[in-house]
Amino acid sequence: MTNPKIGVVGIPGKWSTEVLADAIEARTGFRAVIDLHETCLDLTSGRLEHRGQDLGELDALIVKKISAEYSPTSLDRLELLRVAEARGVRVFSRAETMLRLINRLSCTVTLRNAGIPMPETLVTEDLDSACQAVQRFGEAVFKPLFSTKARGMCVISADQSPEALRREVAAFRADNPMMYLQRRVELPGRDLGMVFAGGRYLGTYARVPQSGDTWNTTIHSGGRYEAYTPSAELIELATRAQAPFDLDFTTVDVAETSDGPVVFEVSAFGGFRGALEGAGIDAAGAYLDHVLSEL
């Protein structure tokens, strides 16, 4: 396909969105950044419109970001893209594959069904069961089902009175009726982002916290990126972890523990900045190479 019209679904002005749009414009001469917040779907005509542009007339859409923070609304926005797909627009990654990853529980169930090692995890709406799990784990990380960059996560320790523990868990449940909690694992001062395009391994970067509290290494919380060379075993694990999702681009979050490596999650979108600053990988360029080869 000569000079395809490829739009970027993302957040205008954000670094990763603009870097990808720049790469597409340099290769094809076409530039369109689409904020799904500003789209309108007419189901009668099948027209999905963004600022007067019919997205069904594009050749492809690359989804970099659908919202600043994940929420059930994110699922609704992805459903809109299914209409564009039905009209023949290639969406990278396919809307159906991304839908399985926005909700943390859906991602976890897929990983566990594939036999991927993960931290001990409990999912429940029951307050007593959650409190008992914290006592069994000693410390647990409570995670919202819809979140990015560890937003809304907290650590709850069993080292307190049963009454105080129950109050903390109940406070989390007030905003998260379906509670998702994992045994807190000790990290070796880092966790890893392992980058894939079209199922092909590109490289790995490490996230290193700036404080002594190593459970949260995200850059949002003050961490930094570093280069890292993983073992063949880690690459094989990450490759197996991303395979069931059939994503066109992703980052697999992996941690090395004293009991062996574990996978925290597979990202629906994957980060460009960590790949560039930590591993020297031009993720936007590699992703675009994959998309153009598919088109």
PDB file of C-alpha atoms in Angstrom, residues 100-123 143-145 180-182 245 263-266:
ATOM      1  CA  ARG A 100      -9.221  -8.198  27.242  1.00  0.00           C
ATOM      2  CA  LEU A 101      -6.459  -6.131  28.823  1.00  0.00           C
ATOM      3  CA  ILE A 102      -8.059  -2.927  30.066  1.00  0.00           C
ATOM      4  CA  ASN A 103      -9.599  -4.789  32.988  1.00  0.00           C
ATOM      5  CA  ARG A 104      -6.812  -6.126  35.225  1.00  0.00           C
ATOM      6  CA  LEU A 105      -8.863  -9.193  36.142  1.00  0.00           C
ATOM      7  CA  SER A 106      -9.365 -10.222  32.517  1.00  0.00           C
ATOM      8  CA  CYS A 107      -5.615  -9.969  31.920  1.00  0.00           C
ATOM      9  CA  THR A 108      -4.838 -11.970  35.057  1.00  0.00           C
ATOM     10  CA  VAL A 109      -7.272 -14.776  34.251  1.00  0.00           C
ATOM     11  CA  THR A 110      -5.795 -15.143  30.756  1.00  0.00           C
ATOM     12  CA  LEU A 111      -2.251 -15.270  32.138  1.00  0.00           C
ATOM     13  CA  ARG A 112      -3.140 -17.836  34.802  1.00  0.00           C
ATOM     14  CA  ASN A 113      -5.012 -19.993  32.299  1.00  0.00           C
ATOM     15  CA  ALA A 114      -1.840 -19.973  30.190  1.00  0.00           C
ATOM     16  CA  GLY A 115       0.225 -21.176  33.156  1.00  0.00           C
ATOM     17  CA  ILE A 116       2.222 -17.953  33.529  1.00  0.00           C
ATOM     18  CA  PRO A 117       3.745 -17.502  37.028  1.00  0.00           C
ATOM     19  CA  MET A 118       2.294 -14.537  38.914  1.00  0.00           C
ATOM     20  CA  PRO A 119       2.314 -13.315  42.521  1.00  0.00           C
ATOM     21  CA  GLU A 120      -0.235 -15.049  44.745  1.00  0.00           C
ATOM     22  CA  THR A 121      -3.504 -13.310  43.951  1.00  0.00           C
ATOM     23  CA  LEU A 122      -6.964 -13.159  45.500  1.00  0.00           C
ATOM     24  CA  VAL A 123     -10.048 -11.608  43.914  1.00  0.00           C
ATOM     25  CA  LYS A 143      -4.979  -2.923  42.958  1.00  0.00           C
ATOM     26  CA  PRO A 144      -7.978  -1.319  41.232  1.00  0.00           C
ATOM     27  CA  LEU A 145      -9.221  -3.333  38.288  1.00  0.00           C
ATOM     28  CA  TYR A 180      -7.919  -7.553  43.615  1.00  0.00           C
ATOM     29  CA  LEU A 181      -4.970  -8.152  45.937  1.00  0.00           C
ATOM     30  CA  GLN A 182      -1.594  -9.789  45.559  1.00  0.00           C
ATOM     31  CA  PHE A 245      -3.264 -11.696  23.610  1.00  0.00           C
ATOM     32  CA  VAL A 263       4.652 -11.573  35.475  1.00  0.00           C
ATOM     33  CA  PHE A 264       2.613  -8.671  36.781  1.00  0.00           C
ATOM     34  CA  GLU A 265       0.745  -7.787  33.603  1.00  0.00           C
ATOM     35  CA  VAL A 266       0.746  -7.473  29.842  1.00  0.00           C
TER      36      VAL A 266
END
